[in-house]
Amino acid sequence: MDKTDKIPTELAVIDNFDAEELDIYARLTENQLLNRANPEEALFIAESPKVIMRALDAGCIPVSILVEDKHIDGEGAPVLARCKDVPVYTAPFDVLTQITGFKLTRGMLCAMRRPKDRTPDEICAGKRRVAVIDNVVNPTNVGAIIRSAAALNMDAVLLTEGSSNPLYRRAIRVSMGTVFQIPWAYIHKDDYIDELHRLGYKTVAMALTPNSVSIDDEQLAKEEKLAVILGTEGDGLAQNNIENSDYTVMIPMTHGVDSLNVAAASAVAFWQLGK
């Protein structure tokens, strides 16, 4: 293949950080990208060739690409080969480094259309193990939990409306693109425990309470369908959700440690309960 065959025809060189083409990458907030007023126009930003390829594999539609000039024929080439008709903007390193976090992207950003929201019924059909993220507001934690869910035997992820969006830029980056590999949806009912029961799941509230059972309890392993619920970083799960769950489960710890970060706890929980 000739070298020029890899380069999109719509290639624009940018030499100014204030260029209009960079607005979507450098100046729009997450809420502006989310565009609740016009959901069909909503966007997200994927970072790095690996993550962008995972988004493309999941059927996400690219709108434009921003790539460091040296990556056009390097790590970014496979992405560009799949996006022949997509506008591509390129610039040298000193321009792109003015964009917050660009050094972490391995030279490439891609603006993409947000996929249509899915429902709990759609993503939970036929699934044995589901992770539930309850009001986790930090996108780093949401991304890390989803990465653990994808890696450690969870079949789907549900989030309450108070949780950070999995398609926020930082969440996507921390998840390493697994937000495109494991199905997820928002669960909109206030009393979501009843909704999980309707879907056929026994519910497992991860909480430190006097009646908590150990995560390696034999009865848990016998359950055909489990929904593993993880609470917000500070306060944990609401008391009513703990009381209404079928199980309250704790991770045994040593050296007087009483709790783990929610993302770390999720990895332990998914490994044990996903068996």
PDB file of C-alpha atoms in Angstrom:
ATOM      1  CA  MET A   1       0.000   0.000   0.000  1.00  0.00           C
ATOM      2  CA  ASP A   2       1.273   3.437  -0.914  1.00  0.00           C
ATOM      3  CA  LYS A   3       1.910   5.667   2.091  1.00  0.00           C
ATOM      4  CA  THR A   4      -0.609   8.251   0.851  1.00  0.00           C
ATOM      5  CA  ASP A   5      -3.358   5.610   0.796  1.00  0.00           C
ATOM      6  CA  LYS A   6      -3.411   5.730   4.592  1.00  0.00           C
ATOM      7  CA  ILE A   7      -3.969   9.491   4.804  1.00  0.00           C
ATOM      8  CA  PRO A   8      -7.546  10.797   4.705  1.00  0.00           C
ATOM      9  CA  THR A   9      -8.357  13.300   1.975  1.00  0.00           C
ATOM     10  CA  GLU A  10      -9.964  15.677   4.507  1.00  0.00           C
ATOM     11  CA  LEU A  11      -6.765  16.532   6.373  1.00  0.00           C
ATOM     12  CA  ALA A  12      -6.387  20.043   7.835  1.00  0.00           C
ATOM     13  CA  VAL A  13      -3.233  21.334   9.503  1.00  0.00           C
ATOM     14  CA  ILE A  14      -3.851  23.539  12.569  1.00  0.00           C
ATOM     15  CA  ASP A  15      -1.174  25.870  13.889  1.00  0.00           C
ATOM     16  CA  ASN A  16      -3.201  27.864  16.418  1.00  0.00           C
ATOM     17  CA  PHE A  17      -4.649  26.596  19.699  1.00  0.00           C
ATOM     18  CA  ASP A  18      -7.585  29.004  19.319  1.00  0.00           C
ATOM     19  CA  ALA A  19      -8.630  27.459  16.003  1.00  0.00           C
ATOM     20  CA  GLU A  20     -12.364  26.850  15.799  1.00  0.00           C
ATOM     21  CA  GLU A  21     -11.810  23.196  14.909  1.00  0.00           C
ATOM     22  CA  LEU A  22     -10.333  22.602  18.378  1.00  0.00           C
ATOM     23  CA  ASP A  23     -13.398  23.860  20.278  1.00  0.00           C
ATOM     24  CA  ILE A  24     -14.926  20.410  20.607  1.00  0.00           C
ATOM     25  CA  TYR A  25     -11.710  19.017  22.065  1.00  0.00           C
ATOM     26  CA  ALA A  26     -10.389  21.911  24.122  1.00  0.00           C
ATOM     27  CA  ARG A  27     -13.250  24.172  25.149  1.00  0.00           C
ATOM     28  CA  LEU A  28     -16.601  22.364  25.316  1.00  0.00           C
ATOM     29  CA  THR A  29     -17.557  21.079  28.761  1.00  0.00           C
ATOM     30  CA  GLU A  30     -18.829  17.567  29.386  1.00  0.00           C
ATOM     31  CA  ASN A  31     -22.357  18.959  29.801  1.00  0.00           C
ATOM     32  CA  GLN A  32     -22.100  20.771  26.483  1.00  0.00           C
ATOM     33  CA  LEU A  33     -20.956  17.557  24.810  1.00  0.00           C
ATOM     34  CA  LEU A  34     -23.800  15.650  26.486  1.00  0.00           C
ATOM     35  CA  ASN A  35     -26.250  18.176  24.981  1.00  0.00           C
ATOM     36  CA  ARG A  36     -29.374  17.140  26.888  1.00  0.00           C
ATOM     37  CA  ALA A  37     -31.463  19.627  24.887  1.00  0.00           C
ATOM     38  CA  ASN A  38     -30.619  17.856  21.618  1.00  0.00           C
ATOM     39  CA  PRO A  39     -29.597  14.261  22.449  1.00  0.00           C
ATOM     40  CA  GLU A  40     -29.259  13.343  18.774  1.00  0.00           C
ATOM     41  CA  GLU A  41     -26.390  15.854  18.592  1.00  0.00           C
ATOM     42  CA  ALA A  42     -24.662  14.593  21.757  1.00  0.00           C
ATOM     43  CA  LEU A  43     -20.968  13.753  21.506  1.00  0.00           C
ATOM     44  CA  PHE A  44     -18.166  12.186  23.486  1.00  0.00           C
ATOM     45  CA  ILE A  45     -14.384  12.269  23.144  1.00  0.00           C
ATOM     46  CA  ALA A  46     -12.380   9.040  22.893  1.00  0.00           C
ATOM     47  CA  GLU A  47      -8.649   9.190  23.547  1.00  0.00           C
ATOM     48  CA  SER A  48      -5.847   7.035  22.138  1.00  0.00           C
ATOM     49  CA  PRO A  49      -5.901   4.732  19.108  1.00  0.00           C
ATOM     50  CA  LYS A  50      -6.733   1.633  21.194  1.00  0.00           C
ATOM     51  CA  VAL A  51      -9.775   3.247  22.828  1.00  0.00           C
ATOM     52  CA  ILE A  52     -10.954   4.763  19.543  1.00  0.00           C
ATOM     53  CA  MET A  53     -10.715   1.380  17.828  1.00  0.00           C
ATOM     54  CA  ARG A  54     -12.821  -0.192  20.596  1.00  0.00           C
ATOM     55  CA  ALA A  55     -15.432   2.526  20.111  1.00  0.00           C
ATOM     56  CA  LEU A  56     -15.434   1.943  16.342  1.00  0.00           C
ATOM     57  CA  ASP A  57     -15.765  -1.811  16.905  1.00  0.00           C
ATOM     58  CA  ALA A  58     -18.830  -1.085  19.059  1.00  0.00           C
ATOM     59  CA  GLY A  59     -20.435   0.833  16.208  1.00  0.00           C
ATOM     60  CA  CYS A  60     -19.836   4.375  17.463  1.00  0.00           C
ATOM     61  CA  ILE A  61     -19.878   6.977  14.679  1.00  0.00           C
ATOM     62  CA  PRO A  62     -16.849   9.307  14.386  1.00  0.00           C
ATOM     63  CA  VAL A  63     -17.414  13.012  13.704  1.00  0.00           C
ATOM     64  CA  SER A  64     -13.846  14.296  13.549  1.00  0.00           C
ATOM     65  CA  ILE A  65     -10.331  13.324  14.576  1.00  0.00           C
ATOM     66  CA  LEU A  66      -7.502  15.334  16.101  1.00  0.00           C
ATOM     67  CA  VAL A  67      -4.098  13.702  15.735  1.00  0.00           C
ATOM     68  CA  GLU A  68      -0.541  14.726  16.427  1.00  0.00           C
ATOM     69  CA  ASP A  69       1.242  14.983  13.090  1.00  0.00           C
ATOM     70  CA  LYS A  70       3.818  12.302  13.867  1.00  0.00           C
ATOM     71  CA  HIS A  71       1.056   9.726  14.522  1.00  0.00           C
ATOM     72  CA  ILE A  72      -0.586  10.022  11.113  1.00  0.00           C
ATOM     73  CA  ASP A  73       1.616   7.253   9.765  1.00  0.00           C
ATOM     74  CA  GLY A  74       2.215   5.682  13.184  1.00  0.00           C
ATOM     75  CA  GLU A  75      -0.122   4.392  15.872  1.00  0.00           C
ATOM     76  CA  GLY A  76      -3.004   6.403  14.484  1.00  0.00           C
ATOM     77  CA  ALA A  77      -2.826   4.939  10.985  1.00  0.00           C
ATOM     78  CA  PRO A  78      -5.265   2.017  11.585  1.00  0.00           C
ATOM     79  CA  VAL A  79      -7.875   4.442  12.941  1.00  0.00           C
ATOM     80  CA  LEU A  80      -7.469   6.821  10.008  1.00  0.00           C
ATOM     81  CA  ALA A  81      -7.770   3.907   7.595  1.00  0.00           C
ATOM     82  CA  ARG A  82     -11.214   3.144   9.069  1.00  0.00           C
ATOM     83  CA  CYS A  83     -12.316   6.787   8.976  1.00  0.00           C
ATOM     84  CA  LYS A  84     -11.597   7.802   5.393  1.00  0.00           C
ATOM     85  CA  ASP A  85     -14.506  10.243   5.108  1.00  0.00           C
ATOM     86  CA  VAL A  86     -14.085  11.848   8.532  1.00  0.00           C
ATOM     87  CA  PRO A  87     -12.469  15.293   8.889  1.00  0.00           C
ATOM     88  CA  VAL A  88      -8.994  14.957  10.390  1.00  0.00           C
ATOM     89  CA  TYR A  89      -7.188  17.837  12.067  1.00  0.00           C
ATOM     90  CA  THR A  90      -3.487  17.631  12.784  1.00  0.00           C
ATOM     91  CA  ALA A  91      -1.027  19.832  14.574  1.00  0.00           C
ATOM     92  CA  PRO A  92       2.455  19.676  16.070  1.00  0.00           C
ATOM     93  CA  PHE A  93       3.042  18.648  19.657  1.00  0.00           C
ATOM     94  CA  ASP A  94       3.471  22.196  21.037  1.00  0.00           C
ATOM     95  CA  VAL A  95      -0.041  23.171  19.899  1.00  0.00           C
ATOM     96  CA  LEU A  96      -1.728  20.024  21.130  1.00  0.00           C
ATOM     97  CA  THR A  97      -0.097  20.029  24.551  1.00  0.00           C
ATOM     98  CA  GLN A  98      -2.154  23.133  25.381  1.00  0.00           C
ATOM     99  CA  ILE A  99      -5.200  20.859  25.522  1.00  0.00           C
ATOM    100  CA  THR A 100      -5.673  19.557  29.049  1.00  0.00           C
ATOM    101  CA  GLY A 101      -4.616  15.955  29.327  1.00  0.00           C
ATOM    102  CA  PHE A 102      -3.439  15.576  25.754  1.00  0.00           C
ATOM    103  CA  LYS A 103      -0.138  14.030  26.828  1.00  0.00           C
ATOM    104  CA  LEU A 104      -2.137  11.047  28.084  1.00  0.00           C
ATOM    105  CA  THR A 105      -3.882  10.328  24.789  1.00  0.00           C
ATOM    106  CA  ARG A 106      -1.036   8.708  22.836  1.00  0.00           C
ATOM    107  CA  GLY A 107      -1.416  11.293  20.124  1.00  0.00           C
ATOM    108  CA  MET A 108      -5.053  11.000  19.046  1.00  0.00           C
ATOM    109  CA  LEU A 109      -8.536  12.192  19.996  1.00  0.00           C
ATOM    110  CA  CYS A 110     -11.796  11.357  18.249  1.00  0.00           C
ATOM    111  CA  ALA A 111     -15.161  13.106  18.622  1.00  0.00           C
ATOM    112  CA  MET A 112     -17.998  10.604  18.254  1.00  0.00           C
ATOM    113  CA  ARG A 113     -21.782  10.530  18.384  1.00  0.00           C
ATOM    114  CA  ARG A 114     -23.163   9.220  21.645  1.00  0.00           C
ATOM    115  CA  PRO A 115     -24.990   5.942  21.078  1.00  0.00           C
ATOM    116  CA  LYS A 116     -28.677   5.695  21.846  1.00  0.00           C
ATOM    117  CA  ASP A 117     -29.445   4.975  25.488  1.00  0.00           C
ATOM    118  CA  ARG A 118     -30.319   1.387  26.294  1.00  0.00           C
ATOM    119  CA  THR A 119     -32.696   0.076  28.949  1.00  0.00           C
ATOM    120  CA  PRO A 120     -32.032  -2.288  31.871  1.00  0.00           C
ATOM    121  CA  ASP A 121     -34.309  -4.875  30.257  1.00  0.00           C
ATOM    122  CA  GLU A 122     -32.253  -4.774  27.050  1.00  0.00           C
ATOM    123  CA  ILE A 123     -28.841  -5.167  28.616  1.00  0.00           C
ATOM    124  CA  CYS A 124     -29.816  -7.616  31.370  1.00  0.00           C
ATOM    125  CA  ALA A 125     -31.577 -10.162  29.169  1.00  0.00           C
ATOM    126  CA  GLY A 126     -29.822 -13.498  29.683  1.00  0.00           C
ATOM    127  CA  LYS A 127     -27.193 -12.012  32.013  1.00  0.00           C
ATOM    128  CA  ARG A 128     -26.171 -13.796  35.245  1.00  0.00           C
ATOM    129  CA  ARG A 129     -24.021 -11.186  36.957  1.00  0.00           C
ATOM    130  CA  VAL A 130     -24.708  -7.453  36.909  1.00  0.00           C
ATOM    131  CA  ALA A 131     -22.804  -4.624  38.575  1.00  0.00           C
ATOM    132  CA  VAL A 132     -24.827  -1.694  39.941  1.00  0.00           C
ATOM    133  CA  ILE A 133     -23.100   1.675  40.416  1.00  0.00           C
ATOM    134  CA  ASP A 134     -25.105   3.736  42.905  1.00  0.00           C
ATOM    135  CA  ASN A 135     -24.399   7.497  42.923  1.00  0.00           C
ATOM    136  CA  VAL A 136     -20.657   7.204  42.264  1.00  0.00           C
ATOM    137  CA  VAL A 137     -19.911  10.734  41.101  1.00  0.00           C
ATOM    138  CA  ASN A 138     -16.201  10.534  40.337  1.00  0.00           C
ATOM    139  CA  PRO A 139     -15.688   9.640  36.632  1.00  0.00           C
ATOM    140  CA  THR A 140     -12.333   8.054  37.465  1.00  0.00           C
ATOM    141  CA  ASN A 141     -14.037   5.618  39.822  1.00  0.00           C
ATOM    142  CA  VAL A 142     -16.835   4.920  37.340  1.00  0.00           C
ATOM    143  CA  GLY A 143     -14.290   4.152  34.624  1.00  0.00           C
ATOM    144  CA  ALA A 144     -12.270   1.910  36.932  1.00  0.00           C
ATOM    145  CA  ILE A 145     -15.380   0.027  38.117  1.00  0.00           C
ATOM    146  CA  ILE A 146     -16.497  -0.603  34.533  1.00  0.00           C
ATOM    147  CA  ARG A 147     -13.021  -1.826  33.602  1.00  0.00           C
ATOM    148  CA  SER A 148     -13.101  -4.264  36.527  1.00  0.00           C
ATOM    149  CA  ALA A 149     -16.626  -5.354  35.605  1.00  0.00           C
ATOM    150  CA  ALA A 150     -15.550  -6.110  32.033  1.00  0.00           C
ATOM    151  CA  ALA A 151     -12.423  -7.949  33.149  1.00  0.00           C
ATOM    152  CA  LEU A 152     -13.812  -9.886  36.107  1.00  0.00           C
ATOM    153  CA  ASN A 153     -16.912 -11.749  34.959  1.00  0.00           C
ATOM    154  CA  MET A 154     -19.675  -9.163  35.202  1.00  0.00           C
ATOM    155  CA  ASP A 155     -22.066  -9.357  32.239  1.00  0.00           C
ATOM    156  CA  ALA A 156     -23.532  -5.834  32.363  1.00  0.00           C
ATOM    157  CA  VAL A 157     -23.460  -2.588  34.337  1.00  0.00           C
ATOM    158  CA  LEU A 158     -26.358  -0.499  35.645  1.00  0.00           C
ATOM    159  CA  LEU A 159     -25.947   3.036  36.981  1.00  0.00           C
ATOM    160  CA  THR A 160     -28.238   5.268  39.018  1.00  0.00           C
ATOM    161  CA  GLU A 161     -28.892   8.741  37.625  1.00  0.00           C
ATOM    162  CA  GLY A 162     -26.660  10.298  40.283  1.00  0.00           C
ATOM    163  CA  SER A 163     -23.589   8.496  38.929  1.00  0.00           C
ATOM    164  CA  SER A 164     -21.035  10.030  36.589  1.00  0.00           C
ATOM    165  CA  ASN A 165     -21.666   9.313  32.906  1.00  0.00           C
ATOM    166  CA  PRO A 166     -19.536   6.431  31.560  1.00  0.00           C
ATOM    167  CA  LEU A 167     -18.933   8.444  28.375  1.00  0.00           C
ATOM    168  CA  TYR A 168     -17.308  11.359  30.133  1.00  0.00           C
ATOM    169  CA  ARG A 169     -13.807  11.714  28.772  1.00  0.00           C
ATOM    170  CA  ARG A 170     -11.998  10.719  31.953  1.00  0.00           C
ATOM    171  CA  ALA A 171     -14.272   7.726  32.556  1.00  0.00           C
ATOM    172  CA  ILE A 172     -13.624   6.439  29.037  1.00  0.00           C
ATOM    173  CA  ARG A 173      -9.875   6.920  29.443  1.00  0.00           C
ATOM    174  CA  VAL A 174      -9.668   5.184  32.828  1.00  0.00           C
ATOM    175  CA  SER A 175     -11.817   2.317  31.556  1.00  0.00           C
ATOM    176  CA  MET A 176      -9.394   1.833  28.636  1.00  0.00           C
ATOM    177  CA  GLY A 177     -12.386   1.709  26.323  1.00  0.00           C
ATOM    178  CA  THR A 178     -14.157  -1.140  28.127  1.00  0.00           C
ATOM    179  CA  VAL A 179     -17.214   1.145  28.324  1.00  0.00           C
ATOM    180  CA  PHE A 180     -17.656   0.060  24.698  1.00  0.00           C
ATOM    181  CA  GLN A 181     -17.182  -3.639  25.433  1.00  0.00           C
ATOM    182  CA  ILE A 182     -19.593  -4.291  28.297  1.00  0.00           C
ATOM    183  CA  PRO A 183     -23.261  -3.256  28.016  1.00  0.00           C
ATOM    184  CA  TRP A 184     -24.438  -0.577  30.417  1.00  0.00           C
ATOM    185  CA  ALA A 185     -27.583   1.446  31.063  1.00  0.00           C
ATOM    186  CA  TYR A 186     -29.112   3.806  33.578  1.00  0.00           C
ATOM    187  CA  ILE A 187     -31.715   2.498  35.970  1.00  0.00           C
ATOM    188  CA  HIS A 188     -34.162   5.349  36.482  1.00  0.00           C
ATOM    189  CA  LYS A 189     -36.454   4.081  39.236  1.00  0.00           C
ATOM    190  CA  ASP A 190     -35.873   5.503  42.722  1.00  0.00           C
ATOM    191  CA  ASP A 191     -36.513   2.110  44.286  1.00  0.00           C
ATOM    192  CA  TYR A 192     -34.206   0.189  41.976  1.00  0.00           C
ATOM    193  CA  ILE A 193     -34.007  -2.817  44.296  1.00  0.00           C
ATOM    194  CA  ASP A 194     -37.554  -3.741  43.271  1.00  0.00           C
ATOM    195  CA  GLU A 195     -36.553  -3.296  39.637  1.00  0.00           C
ATOM    196  CA  LEU A 196     -33.595  -5.647  40.068  1.00  0.00           C
ATOM    197  CA  HIS A 197     -35.886  -8.210  41.697  1.00  0.00           C
ATOM    198  CA  ARG A 198     -38.299  -7.858  38.768  1.00  0.00           C
ATOM    199  CA  LEU A 199     -35.379  -8.661  36.450  1.00  0.00           C
ATOM    200  CA  GLY A 200     -34.792 -11.863  38.437  1.00  0.00           C
ATOM    201  CA  TYR A 201     -31.716 -10.885  40.453  1.00  0.00           C
ATOM    202  CA  LYS A 202     -30.865 -11.483  44.070  1.00  0.00           C
ATOM    203  CA  THR A 203     -29.320  -8.235  45.278  1.00  0.00           C
ATOM    204  CA  VAL A 204     -25.974  -7.939  47.032  1.00  0.00           C
ATOM    205  CA  ALA A 205     -25.336  -4.653  48.872  1.00  0.00           C
ATOM    206  CA  MET A 206     -21.632  -4.094  49.504  1.00  0.00           C
ATOM    207  CA  ALA A 207     -21.699  -2.509  52.972  1.00  0.00           C
ATOM    208  CA  LEU A 208     -20.146  -2.751  56.405  1.00  0.00           C
ATOM    209  CA  THR A 209     -23.069  -3.548  58.691  1.00  0.00           C
ATOM    210  CA  PRO A 210     -23.441  -5.843  61.705  1.00  0.00           C
ATOM    211  CA  ASN A 211     -25.366  -8.429  59.678  1.00  0.00           C
ATOM    212  CA  SER A 212     -23.006  -8.485  56.699  1.00  0.00           C
ATOM    213  CA  VAL A 213     -21.822 -11.873  55.465  1.00  0.00           C
ATOM    214  CA  SER A 214     -18.372 -12.519  54.089  1.00  0.00           C
ATOM    215  CA  ILE A 215     -17.907 -12.155  50.359  1.00  0.00           C
ATOM    216  CA  ASP A 216     -16.921 -15.827  50.137  1.00  0.00           C
ATOM    217  CA  ASP A 217     -20.164 -17.041  51.767  1.00  0.00           C
ATOM    218  CA  GLU A 218     -21.163 -20.338  50.135  1.00  0.00           C
ATOM    219  CA  GLN A 219     -24.778 -19.305  49.606  1.00  0.00           C
ATOM    220  CA  LEU A 220     -23.734 -16.395  47.377  1.00  0.00           C
ATOM    221  CA  ALA A 221     -21.926 -18.736  45.011  1.00  0.00           C
ATOM    222  CA  LYS A 222     -25.086 -20.829  44.637  1.00  0.00           C
ATOM    223  CA  GLU A 223     -27.243 -17.951  43.414  1.00  0.00           C
ATOM    224  CA  GLU A 224     -28.010 -18.143  39.701  1.00  0.00           C
ATOM    225  CA  LYS A 225     -28.390 -14.375  39.203  1.00  0.00           C
ATOM    226  CA  LEU A 226     -26.733 -11.678  41.297  1.00  0.00           C
ATOM    227  CA  ALA A 227     -26.746  -7.880  41.139  1.00  0.00           C
ATOM    228  CA  VAL A 228     -23.700  -6.501  42.989  1.00  0.00           C
ATOM    229  CA  ILE A 229     -24.389  -2.988  44.294  1.00  0.00           C
ATOM    230  CA  LEU A 230     -21.607  -0.492  45.065  1.00  0.00           C
ATOM    231  CA  GLY A 231     -22.311   2.836  46.759  1.00  0.00           C
ATOM    232  CA  THR A 232     -21.032   6.369  46.555  1.00  0.00           C
ATOM    233  CA  GLU A 233     -17.464   7.169  47.589  1.00  0.00           C
ATOM    234  CA  GLY A 234     -18.256   8.992  50.825  1.00  0.00           C
ATOM    235  CA  ASP A 235     -21.470   7.731  52.360  1.00  0.00           C
ATOM    236  CA  GLY A 236     -21.812   4.332  50.729  1.00  0.00           C
ATOM    237  CA  LEU A 237     -25.252   2.914  50.036  1.00  0.00           C
ATOM    238  CA  ALA A 238     -28.475   4.437  51.341  1.00  0.00           C
ATOM    239  CA  GLN A 239     -29.849   2.585  54.358  1.00  0.00           C
ATOM    240  CA  ASN A 240     -33.111   1.652  52.640  1.00  0.00           C
ATOM    241  CA  ASN A 241     -31.230   0.004  49.763  1.00  0.00           C
ATOM    242  CA  ILE A 242     -29.142  -1.973  52.231  1.00  0.00           C
ATOM    243  CA  GLU A 243     -32.236  -3.079  54.151  1.00  0.00           C
ATOM    244  CA  ASN A 244     -34.124  -4.074  51.002  1.00  0.00           C
ATOM    245  CA  SER A 245     -31.257  -6.117  49.523  1.00  0.00           C
ATOM    246  CA  ASP A 246     -31.213  -9.886  49.767  1.00  0.00           C
ATOM    247  CA  TYR A 247     -27.638  -9.918  51.056  1.00  0.00           C
ATOM    248  CA  THR A 248     -25.361  -7.419  52.740  1.00  0.00           C
ATOM    249  CA  VAL A 249     -21.776  -8.375  52.005  1.00  0.00           C
ATOM    250  CA  MET A 250     -18.411  -7.241  53.289  1.00  0.00           C
ATOM    251  CA  ILE A 251     -14.830  -7.851  52.217  1.00  0.00           C
ATOM    252  CA  PRO A 252     -12.773  -9.220  55.131  1.00  0.00           C
ATOM    253  CA  MET A 253      -9.784  -6.933  55.786  1.00  0.00           C
ATOM    254  CA  THR A 254      -6.698  -6.932  57.959  1.00  0.00           C
ATOM    255  CA  HIS A 255      -4.464  -4.461  59.847  1.00  0.00           C
ATOM    256  CA  GLY A 256      -7.445  -2.484  61.098  1.00  0.00           C
ATOM    257  CA  VAL A 257      -8.416  -1.231  57.646  1.00  0.00           C
ATOM    258  CA  ASP A 258     -12.178  -0.664  57.609  1.00  0.00           C
ATOM    259  CA  SER A 259     -12.850   0.050  53.937  1.00  0.00           C
ATOM    260  CA  LEU A 260     -11.465   0.216  50.402  1.00  0.00           C
ATOM    261  CA  ASN A 261     -11.866   2.767  47.662  1.00  0.00           C
ATOM    262  CA  VAL A 262     -15.032   1.866  45.747  1.00  0.00           C
ATOM    263  CA  ALA A 263     -13.084   1.029  42.586  1.00  0.00           C
ATOM    264  CA  ALA A 264     -10.706  -1.277  44.485  1.00  0.00           C
ATOM    265  CA  ALA A 265     -13.630  -2.894  46.305  1.00  0.00           C
ATOM    266  CA  SER A 266     -15.384  -3.501  42.998  1.00  0.00           C
ATOM    267  CA  ALA A 267     -12.463  -5.550  41.660  1.00  0.00           C
ATOM    268  CA  VAL A 268     -12.465  -7.794  44.727  1.00  0.00           C
ATOM    269  CA  ALA A 269     -16.244  -8.164  44.656  1.00  0.00           C
ATOM    270  CA  PHE A 270     -16.454  -8.939  40.948  1.00  0.00           C
ATOM    271  CA  TRP A 271     -13.648 -11.478  41.113  1.00  0.00           C
ATOM    272  CA  GLN A 272     -15.292 -13.413  43.940  1.00  0.00           C
ATOM    273  CA  LEU A 273     -18.963 -13.040  43.040  1.00  0.00           C
ATOM    274  CA  GLY A 274     -18.480 -13.443  39.318  1.00  0.00           C
ATOM    275  CA  LYS A 275     -17.224 -17.010  39.600  1.00  0.00           C
TER     276      LYS A 275
END
